[in-house]
């Protein structure tokens, strides 16, 4: 089993990056990805709290059971976000995606949503980095308050990856996604946090499935690869 915990579908309004459903499915076949977590990219006219795009993801995942739905939320639109959490649960989604940089919010705006996320047993894919509002230490309060909610720190904080490592080691419900990180940084994360705290993620279209796979195949012995490629994701996503 290989689970890709971080993939987009759509055309970005900010940088023009594009990922199609057919491209995702082709990459899965080529690199033997058994499941992919899919969520909207930051498209134009996404609807309130990405509602239009989340509906597209729901239709896609119903047709392709190897795709796992993840609803993107914009906490600046609070009422719509609560509705999207409820709809995500009804549609069998396993997670929600929060992107503080792209959607311009911080913890104070997003925090009211976590009780509902927790109640619906959804995991959280959280964009983290050295950008404003994205520092993983800024989100400690919700990691501690919701110990039954799993959090995946996308990109492991980027330039502040060592802080992300310490947080993941501190909280049993926090995991690290090393997508787009260098070979060196990925190696430090695996050595310091351990494969038990890392999930496989490609971040397509911003990286390449084959490239992200190869990092782990170089860095981990075969006996440890299954932990990163599938076992952790099964625990987080509940399937």
Tab-separated table of C-alpha atoms in Angstrom:
chain	number	residue	atom	x	y	z
A	1	UNK	CA	0.000	0.000	0.000
A	2	UNK	CA	1.203	3.499	-0.865
A	3	UNK	CA	-0.977	6.414	0.250
A	4	UNK	CA	-0.242	9.900	-1.081
A	5	UNK	CA	-1.541	12.194	1.664
A	6	UNK	CA	-1.268	15.517	-0.202
A	7	UNK	CA	-2.522	16.099	-3.749
A	8	UNK	CA	-4.349	18.986	-5.406
A	9	UNK	CA	-6.778	19.073	-8.305
A	10	UNK	CA	-7.484	22.249	-10.279
A	11	UNK	CA	-5.824	25.415	-11.592
A	12	UNK	CA	-4.245	27.811	-9.096
A	13	UNK	CA	-5.371	31.423	-9.287
A	14	UNK	CA	-2.130	32.534	-7.634
A	15	UNK	CA	0.647	30.815	-9.549
A	16	UNK	CA	-0.968	28.973	-12.478
A	17	UNK	CA	-0.063	25.485	-11.259
A	18	UNK	CA	-2.437	22.893	-12.691
A	19	UNK	CA	-3.316	19.313	-11.872
A	20	UNK	CA	-6.000	17.312	-13.671
A	21	UNK	CA	-7.882	14.265	-12.494
A	22	UNK	CA	-6.535	12.262	-15.427
A	23	UNK	CA	-2.983	13.305	-14.540
A	24	UNK	CA	-3.491	12.207	-10.949
A	25	UNK	CA	-4.857	8.817	-11.967
A	26	UNK	CA	-2.079	8.312	-14.505
A	27	UNK	CA	0.584	9.073	-11.904
A	28	UNK	CA	-1.053	6.681	-9.458
A	29	UNK	CA	-0.951	3.876	-12.002
A	30	UNK	CA	2.626	4.615	-13.055
A	31	UNK	CA	4.029	4.695	-9.530
A	32	UNK	CA	1.654	2.148	-7.962
A	33	UNK	CA	-0.013	4.587	-5.603
A	34	UNK	CA	-2.956	2.731	-4.073
A	35	UNK	CA	-4.759	5.761	-2.571
A	36	UNK	CA	-4.453	9.538	-2.890
A	37	UNK	CA	-5.900	12.221	-0.630
A	38	UNK	CA	-7.316	14.880	-2.979
A	39	UNK	CA	-8.444	18.435	-2.277
A	40	UNK	CA	-8.992	21.640	-4.255
A	41	UNK	CA	-6.208	23.967	-5.256
A	42	UNK	CA	-6.766	27.727	-4.824
A	43	UNK	CA	-8.899	28.208	-7.941
A	44	UNK	CA	-10.862	31.275	-8.982
A	45	UNK	CA	-14.504	31.386	-7.872
A	46	UNK	CA	-14.272	28.469	-5.448
A	47	UNK	CA	-17.621	29.201	-3.783
A	48	UNK	CA	-18.084	30.008	-0.089
A	49	UNK	CA	-15.328	28.168	1.795
A	50	UNK	CA	-14.474	26.240	-1.383
A	51	UNK	CA	-17.962	24.726	-1.531
A	52	UNK	CA	-18.121	24.505	-5.341
A	53	UNK	CA	-14.746	22.798	-5.545
A	54	UNK	CA	-15.413	20.489	-2.591
A	55	UNK	CA	-18.513	19.268	-4.419
A	56	UNK	CA	-16.338	18.461	-7.416
A	57	UNK	CA	-14.046	16.444	-5.170
A	58	UNK	CA	-17.080	14.584	-3.798
A	59	UNK	CA	-18.173	13.632	-7.319
A	60	UNK	CA	-14.655	12.516	-8.209
A	61	UNK	CA	-14.204	10.348	-5.116
A	62	UNK	CA	-17.530	8.623	-5.677
A	63	UNK	CA	-16.369	7.589	-9.156
A	64	UNK	CA	-12.837	6.670	-8.072
A	65	UNK	CA	-12.727	4.848	-4.715
A	66	UNK	CA	-8.919	4.951	-4.670
A	67	UNK	CA	-9.218	8.722	-4.120
A	68	UNK	CA	-9.838	9.931	-0.557
A	69	UNK	CA	-11.798	13.158	-0.207
A	70	UNK	CA	-10.405	16.120	1.708
A	71	UNK	CA	-12.414	19.347	1.930
A	72	UNK	CA	-10.567	22.617	1.655
A	73	UNK	CA	-11.837	25.279	4.063
A	74	UNK	CA	-11.564	29.053	4.189
A	75	UNK	CA	-12.089	29.993	7.863
A	76	UNK	CA	-12.677	33.625	6.858
A	77	UNK	CA	-16.110	32.355	5.795
A	78	UNK	CA	-17.089	30.797	9.086
A	79	UNK	CA	-20.689	29.778	8.449
A	80	UNK	CA	-19.836	28.215	5.110
A	81	UNK	CA	-16.877	26.397	6.672
A	82	UNK	CA	-19.097	24.727	9.264
A	83	UNK	CA	-21.423	23.611	6.491
A	84	UNK	CA	-18.486	22.254	4.504
A	85	UNK	CA	-17.272	20.226	7.477
A	86	UNK	CA	-20.706	18.661	7.864
A	87	UNK	CA	-20.964	18.017	4.118
A	88	UNK	CA	-17.487	16.511	4.055
A	89	UNK	CA	-18.463	14.025	6.730
A	90	UNK	CA	-21.665	13.083	4.887
A	91	UNK	CA	-19.675	12.548	1.685
A	92	UNK	CA	-17.254	10.187	3.373
A	93	UNK	CA	-14.289	12.570	3.326
A	94	UNK	CA	-11.485	11.726	5.727
A	95	UNK	CA	-9.844	15.116	6.209
A	96	UNK	CA	-9.917	18.871	5.756
A	97	UNK	CA	-7.202	21.118	4.352
A	98	UNK	CA	-6.253	24.485	5.870
A	99	UNK	CA	-3.852	26.834	4.067
A	100	UNK	CA	-3.205	29.915	6.225
A	101	UNK	CA	-0.899	31.634	3.717
A	102	UNK	CA	-2.973	31.191	0.585
A	103	UNK	CA	-6.303	31.980	2.264
A	104	UNK	CA	-4.985	34.686	4.607
A	105	UNK	CA	-6.008	33.562	8.089
A	106	UNK	CA	-4.447	32.661	11.407
A	107	UNK	CA	-5.280	30.465	14.368
A	108	UNK	CA	-7.816	32.883	15.867
A	109	UNK	CA	-9.947	32.716	12.717
A	110	UNK	CA	-9.659	28.939	12.303
A	111	UNK	CA	-9.904	27.843	15.929
A	112	UNK	CA	-13.720	27.828	16.196
A	113	UNK	CA	-13.858	25.143	13.483
A	114	UNK	CA	-11.861	22.511	15.313
A	115	UNK	CA	-14.624	21.385	17.649
A	116	UNK	CA	-16.729	20.464	14.617
A	117	UNK	CA	-13.750	18.903	12.839
A	118	UNK	CA	-13.060	16.822	15.935
A	119	UNK	CA	-16.708	15.814	16.319
A	120	UNK	CA	-16.776	14.540	12.746
A	121	UNK	CA	-13.494	12.641	13.220
A	122	UNK	CA	-11.740	14.367	10.353
A	123	UNK	CA	-7.973	14.682	10.119
A	124	UNK	CA	-6.406	18.075	9.350
A	125	UNK	CA	-3.828	18.705	6.634
A	126	UNK	CA	-2.294	22.009	7.733
A	127	UNK	CA	0.033	24.028	5.513
A	128	UNK	CA	3.061	24.991	7.585
A	129	UNK	CA	6.132	27.027	6.833
A	130	UNK	CA	8.187	30.043	7.753
A	131	UNK	CA	5.517	32.379	6.298
A	132	UNK	CA	3.273	34.512	8.569
A	133	UNK	CA	0.522	32.496	10.322
A	134	UNK	CA	2.082	29.215	9.138
A	135	UNK	CA	4.656	28.606	11.867
A	136	UNK	CA	3.724	25.239	13.427
A	137	UNK	CA	4.342	26.611	16.929
A	138	UNK	CA	1.484	29.074	16.404
A	139	UNK	CA	-0.936	26.125	16.309
A	140	UNK	CA	0.165	24.372	19.494
A	141	UNK	CA	-3.058	25.232	21.300
A	142	UNK	CA	-5.244	23.137	19.000
A	143	UNK	CA	-2.784	20.247	18.876
A	144	UNK	CA	-3.066	20.063	22.655
A	145	UNK	CA	-6.796	20.763	22.939
A	146	UNK	CA	-7.834	18.115	20.385
A	147	UNK	CA	-5.674	15.046	21.088
A	148	UNK	CA	-8.021	12.757	19.135
A	149	UNK	CA	-7.732	14.834	15.970
A	150	UNK	CA	-4.788	13.954	13.759
A	151	UNK	CA	-2.820	16.833	12.259
A	152	UNK	CA	-0.469	16.470	9.296
A	153	UNK	CA	1.993	19.358	9.064
A	154	UNK	CA	2.361	19.811	5.314
A	155	UNK	CA	5.967	20.537	4.303
A	156	UNK	CA	7.084	20.070	7.920
A	157	UNK	CA	7.425	23.806	8.429
A	158	UNK	CA	9.789	24.304	5.471
A	159	UNK	CA	12.744	26.382	6.747
A	160	UNK	CA	11.712	25.778	10.355
A	161	UNK	CA	11.503	22.017	9.935
A	162	UNK	CA	13.467	21.411	13.125
A	163	UNK	CA	10.694	23.118	15.105
A	164	UNK	CA	8.132	20.926	13.342
A	165	UNK	CA	10.138	17.844	14.319
A	166	UNK	CA	10.077	18.797	18.001
A	167	UNK	CA	6.337	19.436	17.879
A	168	UNK	CA	5.642	16.106	16.199
A	169	UNK	CA	7.723	14.348	18.850
A	170	UNK	CA	5.796	16.157	21.584
A	171	UNK	CA	2.264	15.398	20.329
A	172	UNK	CA	1.144	11.881	19.447
A	173	UNK	CA	-1.539	13.296	17.106
A	174	UNK	CA	0.869	15.358	14.982
A	175	UNK	CA	2.583	13.910	11.897
A	176	UNK	CA	4.954	15.327	9.290
A	177	UNK	CA	4.619	15.534	5.499
A	178	UNK	CA	7.963	16.081	3.768
A	179	UNK	CA	6.641	17.067	0.340
A	180	UNK	CA	8.844	19.562	-1.576
A	181	UNK	CA	11.584	19.330	1.073
A	182	UNK	CA	15.155	18.547	0.082
A	183	UNK	CA	16.710	15.126	0.357
A	184	UNK	CA	18.818	16.399	3.264
A	185	UNK	CA	15.911	17.836	5.256
A	186	UNK	CA	13.820	14.723	4.663
A	187	UNK	CA	16.704	12.641	5.965
A	188	UNK	CA	17.004	14.763	9.115
A	189	UNK	CA	13.267	14.417	9.756
A	190	UNK	CA	13.352	10.633	9.350
A	191	UNK	CA	16.403	10.306	11.585
A	192	UNK	CA	15.198	12.694	14.308
A	193	UNK	CA	11.432	12.170	14.394
A	194	UNK	CA	11.483	8.611	13.046
A	195	UNK	CA	9.440	7.072	10.231
A	196	UNK	CA	6.593	6.505	12.710
A	197	UNK	CA	5.888	10.273	12.551
A	198	UNK	CA	6.080	10.750	8.762
A	199	UNK	CA	3.519	10.270	5.987
A	200	UNK	CA	4.204	10.052	2.275
A	201	UNK	CA	3.009	13.102	0.320
A	202	UNK	CA	3.742	14.398	-3.176
A	203	UNK	CA	2.041	17.832	-3.187
A	204	UNK	CA	1.334	17.423	-6.905
A	205	UNK	CA	1.476	19.570	-9.032
A	206	UNK	CA	4.166	21.317	-6.959
A	207	UNK	CA	6.369	18.259	-6.881
A	208	UNK	CA	6.403	14.879	-8.621
A	209	UNK	CA	5.172	11.562	-7.241
A	210	UNK	CA	8.229	9.686	-8.476
A	211	UNK	CA	10.627	12.242	-7.031
A	212	UNK	CA	8.993	12.182	-3.604
A	213	UNK	CA	8.918	8.374	-3.571
A	214	UNK	CA	12.576	8.161	-4.462
A	215	UNK	CA	13.632	10.172	-1.414
A	216	UNK	CA	12.249	7.506	0.904
A	217	UNK	CA	13.569	4.626	-1.166
A	218	UNK	CA	17.057	6.076	-0.799
A	219	UNK	CA	16.683	7.100	2.843
A	220	UNK	CA	14.836	4.161	4.402
A	221	UNK	CA	15.517	0.437	4.442
A	222	UNK	CA	12.803	-1.595	2.762
A	223	UNK	CA	11.601	-2.880	6.146
A	224	UNK	CA	10.707	0.686	7.234
A	225	UNK	CA	9.152	2.013	4.039
A	226	UNK	CA	5.702	0.533	4.676
A	227	UNK	CA	5.384	2.659	7.823
A	228	UNK	CA	5.707	5.897	5.837
A	229	UNK	CA	3.995	4.736	2.650
A	230	UNK	CA	0.847	3.312	4.232
A	231	UNK	CA	0.658	2.385	7.893
A	232	UNK	CA	0.697	5.917	9.309
A	233	UNK	CA	-1.844	7.136	6.762
A	234	UNK	CA	-4.224	4.272	7.600
A	235	UNK	CA	-4.080	5.261	11.264
A	236	UNK	CA	-4.646	8.954	10.545
A	237	UNK	CA	-7.387	8.541	7.946
A	238	UNK	CA	-9.167	5.623	9.590
A	239	UNK	CA	-9.463	3.187	6.715
